[in-house]
Each structure stands twice: as structure tokens, then as C-alpha cells.
mmCIF file of C-alpha atoms in Angstrom:
data_model
loop_
_atom_site.group_PDB
_atom_site.id
_atom_site.type_symbol
_atom_site.label_atom_id
_atom_site.label_comp_id
_atom_site.label_asym_id
_atom_site.label_seq_id
_atom_site.Cartn_x
_atom_site.Cartn_y
_atom_site.Cartn_z
ATOM 1 C CA MET C 451 90.463 93.127 103.187
ATOM 2 C CA SER C 452 92.962 91.028 105.068
ATOM 3 C CA LYS C 453 93.961 91.963 108.604
ATOM 4 C CA LEU C 454 97.485 93.039 109.464
ATOM 5 C CA ALA C 455 98.716 90.595 112.073
ATOM 6 C CA GLY C 456 101.237 91.026 114.886
ATOM 7 C CA ILE C 457 103.140 87.941 113.757
ATOM 8 C CA LYS C 458 105.533 87.988 110.819
ATOM 9 C CA PRO C 459 103.482 87.779 107.631
ATOM 10 C CA THR C 460 104.443 85.586 104.703
ATOM 11 C CA PRO C 461 105.694 87.064 101.410
ATOM 12 C CA ARG C 462 102.338 86.110 99.878
ATOM 13 C CA GLN C 463 100.509 88.100 102.583
ATOM 14 C CA ALA C 464 102.768 91.110 101.948
ATOM 15 C CA MET C 465 101.948 90.987 98.236
ATOM 16 C CA GLU C 466 98.236 90.772 99.070
ATOM 17 C CA TRP C 467 98.533 93.924 101.198
ATOM 18 C CA VAL C 468 100.347 95.753 98.415
ATOM 19 C CA LYS C 469 97.789 94.709 95.798
ATOM 20 C CA GLU C 470 94.998 95.939 98.108
ATOM 21 C CA VAL C 471 96.738 99.317 98.292
ATOM 22 C CA GLY C 472 97.179 99.481 94.519
ATOM 23 C CA ASN C 473 93.531 98.585 93.929
ATOM 24 C CA GLY C 474 92.232 101.132 96.443
ATOM 25 C CA GLN C 475 91.042 98.602 99.038
ATOM 26 C CA ARG C 476 93.494 99.801 101.685
ATOM 27 C CA ARG C 477 94.229 103.409 102.614
ATOM 28 C CA LEU C 478 97.378 104.951 101.133
ATOM 29 C CA VAL C 479 99.329 107.986 102.340
ATOM 30 C CA PHE C 480 102.356 109.592 100.703
ATOM 31 C CA SER C 481 104.972 110.847 103.176
ATOM 32 C CA GLU C 482 106.321 114.379 102.725
ATOM 33 C CA GLN C 483 109.723 112.941 101.850
ATOM 34 C CA ALA C 484 108.216 110.684 99.189
ATOM 35 C CA GLU C 485 106.269 113.558 97.632
ATOM 36 C CA ALA C 486 109.389 115.748 97.585
ATOM 37 C CA ARG C 487 111.422 112.979 95.938
ATOM 38 C CA MET C 488 108.661 112.340 93.403
ATOM 39 C CA LYS C 489 108.571 116.035 92.498
ATOM 40 C CA ASN C 490 112.378 116.257 92.189
ATOM 41 C CA ARG C 491 112.534 113.111 90.054
ATOM 42 C CA TYR C 492 109.446 113.885 87.917
ATOM 43 C CA ILE C 493 107.627 110.755 89.069
ATOM 44 C CA GLY C 494 103.826 110.812 89.072
ATOM 45 C CA ARG C 495 101.350 109.176 91.426
ATOM 46 C CA ARG C 496 100.088 106.979 88.604
ATOM 47 C CA GLN C 497 103.591 105.509 88.221
ATOM 48 C CA VAL C 498 103.696 104.759 91.945
ATOM 49 C CA LEU C 499 100.225 103.182 91.922
ATOM 50 C CA GLU C 500 101.137 101.004 88.931
ATOM 51 C CA THR C 501 104.276 99.915 90.789
ATOM 52 C CA LEU C 502 102.138 98.981 93.795
ATOM 53 C CA LYS C 503 99.653 97.065 91.618
ATOM 54 C CA ASN C 504 102.152 95.170 89.493
ATOM 55 C CA GLY C 505 105.525 95.424 91.218
ATOM 56 C CA LEU C 506 107.683 92.666 92.615
ATOM 57 C CA VAL C 507 109.190 92.665 96.097
ATOM 58 C CA SER C 508 112.798 93.842 95.796
ATOM 59 C CA GLU C 509 113.420 94.058 99.547
ATOM 60 C CA PRO C 510 111.584 91.502 101.685
ATOM 61 C CA LEU C 511 109.058 92.436 104.333
ATOM 62 C CA HIS C 512 110.680 93.237 107.671
ATOM 63 C CA LYS C 513 110.032 95.225 110.850
ATOM 64 C CA ASP C 514 111.608 98.651 111.140
ATOM 65 C CA ALA C 515 112.656 100.596 114.240
ATOM 66 C CA GLY C 516 109.100 101.935 114.634
ATOM 67 C CA ASP C 517 107.745 98.360 114.892
ATOM 68 C CA ASP C 518 105.955 98.709 111.543
ATOM 69 C CA TRP C 519 106.203 96.293 108.614
ATOM 70 C CA ARG C 520 107.958 97.608 105.512
ATOM 71 C CA CYS C 521 109.125 96.384 102.115
ATOM 72 C CA ASN C 522 110.306 97.711 98.759
ATOM 73 C CA LEU C 523 108.684 97.007 95.401
ATOM 74 C CA SER C 524 110.164 97.528 91.956
ATOM 75 C CA TRP C 525 108.467 97.808 88.572
ATOM 76 C CA PHE C 526 109.160 99.207 85.112
ATOM 77 C CA TYR C 527 106.477 101.699 84.065
ATOM 78 C CA ALA C 528 106.322 104.694 81.695
ATOM 79 C CA GLY C 529 109.925 104.257 80.600
ATOM 80 C CA ALA C 530 111.398 104.183 84.083
ATOM 81 C CA ARG C 531 112.208 101.525 86.642
ATOM 82 C CA LEU C 532 110.787 102.596 90.003
ATOM 83 C CA THR C 533 111.430 101.316 93.498
ATOM 84 C CA VAL C 534 108.776 102.235 96.060
ATOM 85 C CA GLY C 535 109.322 101.872 99.807
ATOM 86 C CA VAL C 536 106.067 100.997 101.578
ATOM 87 C CA ILE C 537 105.401 100.976 105.334
ATOM 88 C CA PHE C 538 102.305 99.251 106.732
ATOM 89 C CA LYS C 539 101.054 101.114 109.811
ATOM 90 C CA LEU C 540 98.725 99.627 112.376
ATOM 91 C CA GLY C 541 96.363 101.870 114.262
ATOM 92 C CA ASP C 542 93.138 102.041 116.207
ATOM 93 C CA ALA C 543 89.816 102.128 114.403
ATOM 94 C CA GLN C 544 88.960 105.666 113.348
ATOM 95 C CA GLU C 545 85.741 107.266 112.197
ATOM 96 C CA GLY C 546 85.011 106.079 108.681
ATOM 97 C CA GLY C 547 88.406 104.378 108.484
ATOM 98 C CA ALA C 548 89.299 100.827 107.614
ATOM 99 C CA GLY C 549 90.261 99.731 111.098
ATOM 100 C CA GLY C 550 93.012 102.340 111.359
ATOM 101 C CA GLU C 551 95.271 100.341 109.027
ATOM 102 C CA LEU C 552 97.047 102.140 106.233
ATOM 103 C CA ALA C 553 100.022 101.951 103.916
ATOM 104 C CA VAL C 554 102.531 104.791 103.718
ATOM 105 C CA VAL C 555 104.720 105.386 100.684
ATOM 106 C CA ALA C 556 107.973 106.273 102.439
ATOM 107 C CA THR C 557 110.177 106.934 99.416
ATOM 108 C CA VAL C 558 110.304 106.575 95.652
ATOM 109 C CA VAL C 559 113.536 105.977 93.747
ATOM 110 C CA GLU C 560 114.066 105.820 90.008
ATOM 111 C CA GLY C 561 116.440 103.113 88.902
#
């Protein structure tokens, strides 16, 4: 698993992080807002995971106000085009965790 660095990562590095999430090599958390949007829009977790595995970056990696790295990915799966907003959070090493690093699905949009 690649380390999340404090310097700006390359687009290739961002795609590597996303593929690690989609393949289960990096921890993934769905925000409450993302889960609510998924429920309202009838979007399943499998659709989101397929978007993370196969999607293309539709909004480049950038730092947000919380000093975390974020990007959007888009993919066409199960008859719908999805856009998934992903935030990469850095944290301290936790018990049984992967160095405290995780990816958060911030929102999911159809279209």
C-alpha cells in the first residue's frame, strides 16, 4: 500500500490510491451525507465500489479546507453514470488499522 504524502501527489498516485480503495487494500468509510444521497437516489454500494475500481478522475486531486486531499471519479455502471467524491484522510496509526489512513466517500451523484 502506498503512503499518503504531505506533498501534492501526481494524478497517477491519486489513481493508485483510488484503486487500492476499490480493491479493499485501503480502508473506506461512507459519510452520512453520502449514504443518505445513495438511499435517495437508489444507488448501491456495489455501484460505488465499481466506480472506485474502474472510474476516471472527473475533478482533479486537490486540497480542501480541512487540509485533506480530495477528487471526484466518474464511471458508467448498472445503467447509470455515477460521480463519487472521495476524500483521503490522514491520521495516526490506530490499533489494527492501516496507519490511520482511510478514504471517505463524501458524496455520490447520478449523472
